[in-house]
Tab-separated table of C-alpha atoms and ligand atoms in Angstrom:
chain	number	residue	atom	x	y	z
A	1	MET	CA	-15.077	-3.214	34.906
A	2	ASN	CA	-15.052	0.338	36.325
A	3	ASN	CA	-14.386	2.804	33.484
A	4	LYS	CA	-12.261	4.779	35.739
A	5	SER	CA	-9.670	1.872	36.090
A	6	SER	CA	-6.431	2.081	34.785
A	7	PHE	CA	-4.620	-0.323	32.589
A	8	ILE	CA	-1.352	-0.765	32.056
A	9	ILE	CA	0.574	-2.490	29.214
A	10	VAL	CA	4.329	-3.614	29.201
A	11	GLY	CA	5.996	-3.771	26.039
A	12	GLY	CA	4.827	-1.711	22.869
A	13	GLY	CA	5.140	-4.384	20.081
A	14	MET	CA	2.309	-6.154	18.339
A	15	ALA	CA	0.882	-7.865	21.095
A	16	GLY	CA	0.579	-4.606	23.226
A	17	ALA	CA	-0.755	-2.211	20.683
A	18	ILE	CA	-3.481	-4.841	19.553
A	19	ALA	CA	-4.412	-4.800	23.224
A	20	ALA	CA	-4.614	-1.212	23.434
A	21	GLN	CA	-7.133	-1.248	20.300
A	22	THR	CA	-9.145	-4.141	21.490
A	23	LEU	CA	-9.524	-2.315	24.950
A	24	ARG	CA	-10.778	0.954	23.309
A	25	GLU	CA	-12.641	-1.267	20.534
A	26	GLU	CA	-14.456	-2.864	23.672
A	27	GLY	CA	-15.337	0.259	25.041
A	28	PHE	CA	-13.256	0.387	27.940
A	29	ASP	CA	-13.045	4.356	28.649
A	30	GLY	CA	-10.493	3.881	31.548
A	31	ASN	CA	-6.707	4.608	31.505
A	32	ILE	CA	-4.552	3.259	29.365
A	33	THR	CA	-0.717	3.707	29.611
A	34	LEU	CA	1.774	1.259	27.093
A	35	PHE	CA	5.285	1.529	28.329
A	36	GLY	CA	7.765	0.296	25.544
A	37	GLN	CA	11.218	0.185	25.534
A	38	GLU	CA	12.066	1.106	22.140
A	39	PRO	CA	11.992	4.850	21.032
A	40	ASN	CA	9.413	3.743	18.527
A	41	VAL	CA	5.938	3.425	18.247
A	42	PRO	CA	4.423	-0.158	17.892
A	43	TYR	CA	5.651	-1.721	14.584
A	44	GLU	CA	5.465	-5.401	12.635
A	45	ARG	CA	8.768	-7.616	12.495
A	46	PRO	CA	8.028	-9.290	9.666
A	47	PRO	CA	8.844	-6.837	6.990
A	48	LEU	CA	12.280	-6.491	8.739
A	49	SER	CA	13.921	-9.415	7.248
A	50	LYS	CA	11.967	-9.269	4.635
A	51	ASP	CA	10.798	-5.986	2.301
A	52	TYR	CA	11.870	-3.391	4.772
A	53	LEU	CA	15.134	-4.992	5.010
A	54	GLN	CA	15.477	-4.886	0.796
A	55	GLY	CA	14.579	-1.557	0.764
A	56	ASN	CA	11.237	-2.031	-0.690
A	57	ALA	CA	8.688	-0.509	2.263
A	58	GLU	CA	8.687	2.559	3.647
A	59	ARG	CA	9.094	2.949	7.755
A	60	ASP	CA	5.392	4.365	8.266
A	61	SER	CA	4.011	0.951	6.752
A	62	ILE	CA	5.322	-1.419	9.461
A	63	LEU	CA	3.526	0.735	12.432
A	64	VAL	CA	0.848	-1.248	13.881
A	65	HIS	CA	-1.232	1.837	14.221
A	66	PRO	CA	-0.183	5.698	12.763
A	67	GLU	CA	1.156	7.352	15.296
A	68	SER	CA	-1.561	9.877	15.934
A	69	TRP	CA	-3.768	6.937	16.503
A	70	TYR	CA	-2.391	6.756	20.268
A	71	ALA	CA	-3.657	10.566	20.831
A	72	GLU	CA	-6.889	9.980	19.108
A	73	HIS	CA	-7.542	7.196	21.336
A	74	ALA	CA	-6.512	8.072	24.642
A	75	VAL	CA	-3.678	5.804	24.993
A	76	GLU	CA	-0.863	7.260	26.496
A	77	LEU	CA	2.632	6.306	25.006
A	78	SER	CA	5.598	5.903	27.140
A	79	LEU	CA	8.168	5.333	24.893
A	80	GLY	CA	11.900	4.532	25.951
A	81	GLY	CA	10.136	3.517	29.122
A	82	THR	CA	11.462	0.638	30.256
A	83	VAL	CA	9.570	-1.065	32.907
A	84	THR	CA	12.018	-2.621	35.719
A	85	SER	CA	9.706	-3.816	38.833
A	86	LEU	CA	6.370	-5.134	39.383
A	87	ASP	CA	4.983	-5.080	42.770
A	88	PRO	CA	1.813	-7.220	42.662
A	89	ALA	CA	1.079	-7.005	45.931
A	90	ALA	CA	0.167	-3.555	45.662
A	91	ARG	CA	-0.653	-3.610	42.046
A	92	SER	CA	2.011	-1.303	40.945
A	93	MET	CA	4.714	-0.990	38.471
A	94	THR	CA	7.962	0.855	38.709
A	95	SER	CA	9.807	2.174	35.264
A	96	ALA	CA	13.670	3.201	34.887
A	97	THR	CA	13.185	6.459	35.192
A	98	GLY	CA	11.319	6.025	38.599
A	99	THR	CA	7.857	6.437	37.945
A	100	ARG	CA	5.522	4.459	40.095
A	101	GLN	CA	2.163	3.721	38.716
A	102	ARG	CA	-0.437	1.895	39.926
A	103	TYR	CA	-2.998	-0.656	37.673
A	104	ASP	CA	-5.985	-2.145	37.906
A	105	LYS	CA	-5.078	-4.739	35.390
A	106	LEU	CA	-1.818	-4.874	33.835
A	107	LEU	CA	-0.553	-7.179	30.601
A	108	LEU	CA	2.974	-8.358	30.158
A	109	ALA	CA	3.823	-8.331	26.288
A	110	THR	CA	7.488	-7.889	26.657
A	111	GLY	CA	8.004	-10.348	23.333
A	112	SER	CA	11.626	-12.083	23.007
A	113	GLN	CA	15.090	-10.974	22.223
A	114	PRO	CA	17.679	-12.959	20.123
A	115	ARG	CA	19.912	-15.993	21.768
A	116	ARG	CA	23.194	-14.480	21.503
A	117	LEU	CA	26.224	-16.486	20.508
A	118	SER	CA	29.326	-16.567	23.038
A	119	VAL	CA	32.535	-17.612	21.178
A	120	PRO	CA	35.602	-15.594	20.896
A	121	GLY	CA	35.155	-12.582	18.557
A	122	ALA	CA	31.266	-12.493	18.972
A	123	ASP	CA	31.302	-8.897	20.162
A	124	LEU	CA	33.360	-7.736	17.022
A	125	GLY	CA	31.870	-5.199	14.709
A	126	GLY	CA	30.343	-6.427	11.789
A	127	VAL	CA	28.508	-9.530	13.748
A	128	TYR	CA	24.530	-8.506	13.486
A	129	TYR	CA	21.429	-9.635	15.151
A	130	LEU	CA	18.062	-8.690	13.788
A	131	ARG	CA	15.005	-7.933	15.874
A	132	ASN	CA	14.330	-4.389	16.385
A	133	VAL	CA	13.872	-1.630	13.081
A	134	GLU	CA	17.115	-0.498	14.018
A	135	ASP	CA	18.580	-3.941	13.590
A	136	SER	CA	17.304	-4.083	10.161
A	137	ASP	CA	18.332	-0.913	8.873
A	138	ARG	CA	22.160	-1.458	9.957
A	139	ILE	CA	21.949	-4.553	7.922
A	140	ARG	CA	20.744	-2.965	5.004
A	141	ILE	CA	23.427	-0.293	5.152
A	142	GLU	CA	26.063	-2.857	5.727
A	143	PHE	CA	24.336	-5.219	2.722
A	144	SER	CA	24.998	-1.842	0.736
A	145	ARG	CA	29.050	-2.152	1.670
A	146	ALA	CA	29.875	-5.568	2.041
A	147	LYS	CA	30.121	-8.455	-0.562
A	148	ARG	CA	30.182	-11.655	1.672
A	149	VAL	CA	28.052	-12.253	4.280
A	150	VAL	CA	27.981	-15.337	6.825
A	151	ILE	CA	24.846	-16.304	8.568
A	152	ILE	CA	24.663	-18.516	11.298
A	153	GLY	CA	21.577	-20.266	12.107
A	154	GLY	CA	19.412	-21.484	9.101
A	155	GLY	CA	15.998	-20.747	10.576
A	156	TRP	CA	13.393	-18.504	8.936
A	157	ILE	CA	14.733	-15.324	10.041
A	158	GLY	CA	18.357	-16.807	8.701
A	159	LEU	CA	16.835	-18.021	5.718
A	160	GLU	CA	14.879	-14.611	4.818
A	161	THR	CA	17.932	-12.651	5.565
A	162	ALA	CA	19.761	-14.950	3.008
A	163	ALA	CA	17.072	-14.178	0.499
A	164	ALA	CA	17.738	-10.260	1.202
A	165	ALA	CA	21.357	-10.436	1.197
A	166	ARG	CA	21.212	-12.469	-2.336
A	167	ALA	CA	18.737	-9.393	-3.841
A	168	ALA	CA	21.345	-7.221	-2.511
A	169	GLY	CA	24.120	-9.188	-4.595
A	170	LEU	CA	26.280	-10.489	-1.782
A	171	ASP	CA	27.964	-13.645	-1.445
A	172	VAL	CA	25.778	-15.892	1.075
A	173	THR	CA	27.243	-19.002	3.122
A	174	ILE	CA	24.292	-20.250	5.560
A	175	LEU	CA	25.709	-22.092	8.913
A	176	GLU	CA	23.231	-24.504	10.029
A	177	GLY	CA	24.144	-26.672	13.118
A	178	GLY	CA	21.453	-29.618	12.388
A	179	GLU	CA	20.878	-31.858	9.539
A	180	MET	CA	19.364	-29.054	7.027
A	181	PRO	CA	17.818	-25.632	7.688
A	182	LEU	CA	14.023	-26.229	9.069
A	183	GLN	CA	14.641	-29.693	9.815
A	184	HIS	CA	13.295	-29.050	13.280
A	185	VAL	CA	10.085	-27.324	12.065
A	186	LEU	CA	9.425	-28.808	8.779
A	187	GLY	CA	10.698	-32.574	9.177
A	188	PRO	CA	13.196	-34.377	6.575
A	189	GLU	CA	10.185	-34.712	4.011
A	190	VAL	CA	9.595	-30.865	3.499
A	191	ALA	CA	12.835	-29.234	4.478
A	192	PRO	CA	14.907	-29.679	1.494
A	193	LEU	CA	12.831	-27.621	-0.227
A	194	PHE	CA	13.795	-24.738	1.503
A	195	ALA	CA	17.576	-26.235	1.126
A	196	GLU	CA	16.889	-26.122	-3.021
A	197	LEU	CA	15.466	-23.164	-3.065
A	198	HIS	CA	18.617	-21.202	-1.518
A	199	ARG	CA	20.998	-23.585	-3.139
A	200	GLY	CA	19.448	-22.679	-6.589
A	201	HIS	CA	19.577	-18.845	-5.898
A	202	GLY	CA	23.332	-19.115	-5.512
A	203	VAL	CA	23.661	-19.599	-1.469
A	204	GLU	CA	26.328	-21.906	-0.056
A	205	LEU	CA	24.642	-23.940	3.014
A	206	ARG	CA	26.696	-25.950	5.230
A	207	TYR	CA	25.074	-28.353	7.719
A	208	ARG	CA	26.036	-30.037	10.695
A	209	THR	CA	28.398	-27.328	11.769
A	210	THR	CA	28.875	-24.878	14.654
A	211	ALA	CA	30.776	-21.330	14.469
A	212	VAL	CA	33.618	-21.556	17.193
A	213	GLU	CA	35.223	-18.411	16.827
A	214	MET	CA	34.689	-15.284	14.822
A	215	THR	CA	38.358	-13.895	13.260
A	216	GLY	CA	38.571	-10.097	13.111
A	217	SER	CA	41.277	-7.346	12.483
A	218	ARG	CA	41.277	-3.841	13.917
A	219	GLY	CA	37.741	-4.726	15.689
A	220	ALA	CA	36.116	-5.938	12.547
A	221	ALA	CA	35.116	-9.220	11.772
A	222	THR	CA	36.996	-10.951	9.075
A	223	GLY	CA	35.478	-14.206	8.844
A	224	VAL	CA	33.827	-17.143	11.189
A	225	MET	CA	36.181	-20.513	12.141
A	226	LEU	CA	34.255	-23.901	12.115
A	227	ASN	CA	34.544	-26.339	14.383
A	228	ASP	CA	36.049	-28.818	11.617
A	229	GLY	CA	38.975	-26.015	11.394
A	230	THR	CA	37.752	-24.208	7.971
A	231	ARG	CA	37.672	-20.805	8.177
A	232	ILE	CA	34.751	-18.770	6.068
A	233	ASP	CA	36.018	-15.203	5.026
A	234	ALA	CA	33.203	-12.480	5.647
A	235	ASP	CA	33.075	-8.945	6.114
A	236	MET	CA	29.799	-9.152	7.763
A	237	ILE	CA	28.185	-12.326	9.917
A	238	ILE	CA	24.419	-12.359	10.864
A	239	VAL	CA	23.666	-14.698	13.862
A	240	GLY	CA	19.840	-16.046	13.660
A	241	ILE	CA	19.915	-18.959	16.380
A	242	GLY	CA	16.498	-18.325	17.723
A	243	ALA	CA	15.032	-15.946	20.359
A	244	ILE	CA	14.584	-15.885	24.183
A	245	PRO	CA	11.096	-15.069	25.807
A	246	ARG	CA	11.530	-11.792	28.046
A	247	THR	CA	10.270	-13.215	31.447
A	248	GLU	CA	12.808	-11.532	33.564
A	249	LEU	CA	10.347	-8.892	35.016
A	250	ALA	CA	7.288	-11.729	35.532
A	251	ALA	CA	9.831	-14.192	37.183
A	252	ALA	CA	11.064	-11.282	39.632
A	253	ALA	CA	7.548	-10.464	40.554
A	254	GLY	CA	7.141	-14.298	41.147
A	255	LEU	CA	4.998	-15.347	38.748
A	256	LYS	CA	5.005	-18.986	37.595
A	257	ILE	CA	7.252	-19.524	34.550
A	258	ASP	CA	7.730	-22.623	32.294
A	259	ASN	CA	9.360	-21.752	29.018
A	260	GLY	CA	7.705	-18.405	28.862
A	261	ILE	CA	5.023	-16.844	31.406
A	262	VAL	CA	2.494	-19.613	32.116
A	263	VAL	CA	-1.058	-18.446	31.563
A	264	ASP	CA	-4.787	-19.867	31.151
A	265	GLU	CA	-7.008	-20.167	27.916
A	266	HIS	CA	-8.063	-16.634	29.055
A	267	LEU	CA	-4.186	-15.622	29.078
A	268	ARG	CA	-4.182	-14.722	33.053
A	269	THR	CA	-0.998	-15.364	34.767
A	270	SER	CA	-0.426	-16.670	38.290
A	271	ASP	CA	-1.483	-13.242	39.395
A	272	PRO	CA	-5.514	-12.890	38.757
A	273	ASP	CA	-4.773	-8.802	37.918
A	274	ILE	CA	-1.683	-9.702	35.286
A	275	PHE	CA	-2.023	-10.916	31.972
A	276	ALA	CA	0.455	-12.325	29.136
A	277	ALA	CA	0.155	-11.989	25.587
A	278	GLY	CA	2.824	-12.654	22.567
A	279	ASP	CA	5.905	-14.834	22.569
A	280	ILE	CA	6.173	-14.372	26.160
A	281	ALA	CA	3.015	-16.393	26.932
A	282	SER	CA	3.343	-19.884	27.589
A	283	ALA	CA	-0.353	-20.522	27.234
A	284	TYR	CA	-3.005	-23.344	28.080
A	285	ASN	CA	-4.966	-24.520	24.652
A	286	PRO	CA	-8.004	-26.391	25.334
A	287	ARG	CA	-8.700	-27.840	22.234
A	288	LEU	CA	-4.775	-29.360	22.337
A	289	GLY	CA	-4.872	-30.008	25.808
A	290	ARG	CA	-1.744	-28.621	26.464
A	291	HIS	CA	0.550	-25.165	27.026
A	292	ILE	CA	2.160	-23.891	24.120
A	293	ARG	CA	4.156	-20.765	23.393
A	294	VAL	CA	4.490	-19.646	19.748
A	295	GLU	CA	6.896	-16.757	18.701
A	296	HIS	CA	4.545	-15.568	15.669
A	297	TRP	CA	3.046	-12.744	14.276
A	298	ALA	CA	-0.873	-13.979	14.082
A	299	ASN	CA	-0.203	-15.288	17.482
A	300	ALA	CA	0.761	-11.936	18.973
A	301	ARG	CA	-2.445	-9.809	17.316
A	302	ARG	CA	-4.579	-12.781	18.512
A	303	GLN	CA	-3.471	-12.929	21.919
A	304	GLY	CA	-3.190	-8.990	22.209
A	305	ALA	CA	-6.970	-9.288	21.403
A	306	VAL	CA	-7.899	-11.821	23.741
A	307	ALA	CA	-5.974	-10.791	26.722
A	308	ALA	CA	-7.784	-7.293	26.707
A	309	LYS	CA	-11.081	-8.969	26.815
A	310	ALA	CA	-9.837	-11.210	29.400
A	311	MET	CA	-9.074	-8.019	31.160
A	312	LEU	CA	-12.437	-6.764	30.823
A	313	GLY	CA	-13.921	-9.624	32.464
A	314	GLN	CA	-14.953	-11.114	29.071
A	315	ASP	CA	-15.072	-15.296	28.533
A	316	VAL	CA	-12.858	-15.429	25.361
A	317	VAL	CA	-10.730	-18.029	24.548
A	318	ASP	CA	-8.826	-19.022	21.470
A	319	VAL	CA	-8.105	-22.576	20.071
A	320	ARG	CA	-7.226	-21.611	16.829
A	321	PRO	CA	-4.206	-23.535	15.013
A	322	SER	CA	-1.097	-21.451	14.992
A	323	TYR	CA	-0.326	-19.591	11.880
A	324	PHE	CA	2.549	-17.975	10.299
A	325	PHE	CA	4.137	-16.865	6.913
A	326	THR	CA	7.368	-16.188	4.983
A	327	ASP	CA	8.620	-14.651	1.789
A	328	GLN	CA	11.776	-15.741	0.375
A	329	TYR	CA	12.503	-14.754	-3.691
A	330	ASP	CA	9.868	-15.399	-5.326
A	331	LEU	CA	8.485	-18.419	-2.648
A	332	SER	CA	5.487	-17.257	-0.529
A	333	MET	CA	3.796	-19.608	1.709
A	334	GLU	CA	1.489	-19.703	5.075
A	335	TYR	CA	1.635	-22.494	8.019
A	336	THR	CA	-1.478	-23.253	9.737
A	337	GLY	CA	-1.204	-25.731	12.659
A	338	ASP	CA	0.747	-27.201	15.382
A	339	ILE	CA	2.815	-30.644	15.601
A	340	GLY	CA	2.287	-31.967	19.196
A	341	PRO	CA	4.570	-33.975	21.092
A	342	ALA	CA	3.317	-37.300	19.402
A	343	GLY	CA	4.804	-35.704	16.029
A	344	TYR	CA	3.304	-36.761	12.502
A	345	ASP	CA	3.336	-40.097	10.760
A	346	ARG	CA	2.282	-39.437	7.285
A	347	VAL	CA	3.117	-36.509	4.908
A	348	ILE	CA	0.641	-35.758	1.969
A	349	PHE	CA	1.905	-33.352	-0.988
A	350	ARG	CA	-1.154	-32.059	-2.766
A	351	ARG	CA	0.866	-31.102	-6.014
A	352	TYR	CA	-0.618	-28.478	-8.639
A	353	ALA	CA	0.008	-28.621	-12.603
A	354	ASP	CA	2.623	-25.108	-11.623
A	355	SER	CA	5.330	-26.562	-10.098
A	356	GLY	CA	5.663	-24.018	-7.966
A	357	GLN	CA	2.511	-24.745	-6.105
A	358	VAL	CA	1.873	-27.261	-3.389
A	359	ILE	CA	0.154	-27.900	-0.336
A	360	VAL	CA	1.908	-30.040	2.687
A	361	PHE	CA	-0.157	-31.889	4.831
A	362	TRP	CA	1.229	-33.453	8.132
A	363	LEU	CA	-1.167	-35.883	9.530
A	364	TYR	CA	-1.023	-38.129	12.662
A	365	GLU	CA	-3.376	-40.979	13.098
A	366	GLN	CA	-5.454	-39.496	9.503
A	367	ARG	CA	-5.827	-36.528	11.006
A	368	ILE	CA	-4.485	-33.390	9.722
A	369	GLN	CA	-2.301	-31.635	12.348
A	370	ALA	CA	-0.905	-28.670	9.987
A	371	GLY	CA	-0.606	-27.603	6.289
A	372	MET	CA	1.394	-25.494	4.772
A	373	ASN	CA	0.351	-23.874	1.260
A	374	ILE	CA	3.482	-22.865	-0.884
A	375	ASN	CA	2.209	-19.758	-3.736
A	376	ILE	CA	-1.230	-20.609	-3.345
A	377	TRP	CA	-3.708	-18.346	-1.518
A	378	ASP	CA	-6.774	-18.427	-0.312
A	379	VAL	CA	-6.567	-21.744	1.138
A	380	ALA	CA	-5.209	-21.060	4.796
A	381	GLU	CA	-8.677	-20.757	6.119
A	382	ASP	CA	-9.715	-24.176	4.560
A	383	ILE	CA	-6.754	-25.932	6.002
A	384	GLU	CA	-7.617	-24.447	9.466
A	385	ARG	CA	-11.316	-25.666	9.395
A	386	LEU	CA	-9.469	-29.247	8.449
A	387	ILE	CA	-7.308	-29.496	11.263
A	388	GLN	CA	-10.381	-28.225	13.805
A	389	SER	CA	-12.476	-30.566	12.558
A	390	ALA	CA	-10.256	-33.338	13.669
A	391	ARG	CA	-11.744	-35.549	11.455
A	392	PRO	CA	-10.061	-38.788	9.453
A	393	ILE	CA	-9.116	-37.798	6.237
A	394	ASN	CA	-9.148	-39.627	2.882
A	395	ALA	CA	-5.387	-39.377	1.895
A	396	ASP	CA	-6.254	-39.476	-1.902
A	397	GLU	CA	-8.756	-37.042	-1.883
A	398	LEU	CA	-6.310	-34.913	0.122
A	399	ALA	CA	-3.661	-35.329	-2.488
A	400	ASP	CA	-6.061	-34.537	-5.358
A	401	PRO	CA	-5.620	-30.517	-6.611
A	402	ALA	CA	-9.003	-31.228	-8.380
A	403	ILE	CA	-11.025	-32.017	-5.129
A	404	PRO	CA	-11.597	-28.573	-3.373
A	405	LEU	CA	-10.319	-28.619	0.220
A	406	ALA	CA	-13.628	-27.026	1.762
A	407	SER	CA	-15.622	-30.270	0.263
A	408	LEU	CA	-13.346	-32.596	2.563
A	409	LEU	CA	-14.863	-31.082	5.696
B	1	LIG	C1	13.284	-10.292	11.698
B	1	LIG	C2	11.782	-10.766	12.141
B	1	LIG	C3	11.146	-11.529	11.850
B	1	LIG	C4	9.928	-12.106	11.701
B	1	LIG	N1	9.220	-12.757	10.791
B	1	LIG	C5	7.766	-13.204	10.835
B	1	LIG	C6	7.405	-13.988	10.140
B	1	LIG	O1	7.522	-13.905	8.589
B	1	LIG	N2	5.882	-14.436	10.349
B	1	LIG	C7	5.715	-14.656	11.692
B	1	LIG	O2	4.804	-15.033	11.979
B	1	LIG	N3	6.487	-14.017	12.778
B	1	LIG	C8	7.280	-13.433	12.257
B	1	LIG	N4	8.623	-12.918	13.434
B	1	LIG	C9	7.962	-13.094	15.102
B	1	LIG	C10	6.898	-11.966	15.340
B	1	LIG	O3	7.315	-10.777	14.855
B	1	LIG	C11	6.650	-11.801	16.389
B	1	LIG	O4	6.397	-13.271	17.009
B	1	LIG	C12	5.960	-10.655	17.285
B	1	LIG	O5	6.681	-9.558	17.105
B	1	LIG	C13	5.997	-10.964	18.826
B	1	LIG	O6	5.269	-10.121	19.145
B	1	LIG	P1	5.102	-9.433	20.923
B	1	LIG	O7	4.292	-8.141	20.675
B	1	LIG	O8	5.052	-10.498	21.596
B	1	LIG	O9	6.632	-9.065	20.872
B	1	LIG	P2	7.861	-7.804	20.293
B	1	LIG	O10	7.364	-7.691	18.979
B	1	LIG	O11	8.947	-8.380	20.679
B	1	LIG	O12	7.202	-6.514	21.298
B	1	LIG	C14	7.700	-6.815	22.637
B	1	LIG	C15	7.967	-5.227	23.071
B	1	LIG	O13	8.367	-5.084	24.320
B	1	LIG	C16	9.551	-4.262	24.796
B	1	LIG	N5	9.845	-4.709	26.277
B	1	LIG	C17	10.570	-5.471	26.489
B	1	LIG	N6	10.849	-5.579	27.957
B	1	LIG	C18	10.051	-4.358	28.008
B	1	LIG	C19	10.363	-3.807	29.605
B	1	LIG	N7	10.914	-3.909	30.739
B	1	LIG	N8	9.731	-2.407	29.473
B	1	LIG	C20	8.840	-1.742	28.508
B	1	LIG	N9	8.764	-2.360	27.213
B	1	LIG	C21	9.759	-4.015	27.423
B	1	LIG	C22	10.410	-4.705	23.622
B	1	LIG	O14	11.527	-3.689	23.451
B	1	LIG	C23	9.549	-5.108	22.513
B	1	LIG	O15	9.463	-3.377	21.474
B	1	LIG	C24	9.473	-12.318	12.996
B	1	LIG	C25	10.255	-11.594	13.944
B	1	LIG	C26	11.422	-11.225	13.725
B	1	LIG	C27	12.505	-10.486	14.640
């Protein structure tokens, strides 16, 4: 790659910031411009529903790099710089201010946005979504005034927000459309563990229930009407019903889209000079033999680095299992792996003397597909290696906490 080249990164989140860092670490000394729609330098989102939301983390602590890093590494930041169109044939992009800039390689890292609820009253004051740092600030301030919160959606963000609301002393009700929070991710064997955790902390959980209306008075939300006719009072409502990848730029530019921007194992889109990473990328994984799109922090980090190297012409592929984590009350866990379309046929619990500690494994045909360590540390790498080895596992040994995981490799 010619060192006088111009690389453009669209999206100032985790993937975009790590891509800029990796380009410089790999010795690229051409121009790098990072366009970010938000007014903030790139930051990490996981604390927004955890420490930061609870007022236990400073704003500076969530930055991917300190603000000064960008100038020090000659990364031109265009904050509040929304990219509005791409012209792949001319290798150029246009921003909302009318700036037109040419590129040699371009990375799309536009992330995702919350899925909106479209029921009557959804636009009332006191209805919140959580994606950006300002959302987290607003919710934290409202936590100090409100008494009752209804959280619509029992996914990771809904549950973490519930834990933060309980820590702030609010009455909390979670509405879940499915059988149980997280059941679609963890299955019926493990999902109850999180339901019990929240019940034990005083959260009211309602299953198989849908919000059909948000009631209000003088423009402010006062409660939620359910499909069974019940009304729940609330002075704030938080909606956490999933995220949608922001593929509009790519679609308008004619790039291939199928549940995200379709990229190969090098994160290259259907245009050879445009790459995609993070929440928006549906990437081919040669180990799994299929495309997957992952909305997690570690994926955005890893793909930001892989995309940067691929933009430099390096032959890199990331086949590591997916990874994510959560913190809720006194429970911290890491989850490693990907359950495929075939699902799993066995769940194994490795229980420790301390009842708060457990590792859960999901197996298919005796091979570990995923593992989740709860309140136990320094095992995620062993779990990752066990998954990657794809070896048949002895279930009794796996369940026995006296046998080190590394010895099963
Ligand atoms: C509240 C919350 C808690 C989370 N907790 C966890 C967790 O505990 N563990 C975990 O693994 N993951 C967690 N995640 C998910 C994780 O944060 C995301 O997977 C990660 O942020 C994805 O990074 P990204 O760079 O792909 O996208 P993003 O972080 O969404 O960044 C994309 C950026 O691009 C900008 N952008 C979009 N369009 C344009 C445009 N046209 N022009 C310019 N800029 C544009 C956006 O404004 C945004 O700033 C959490 C997410 C949220 C919201």
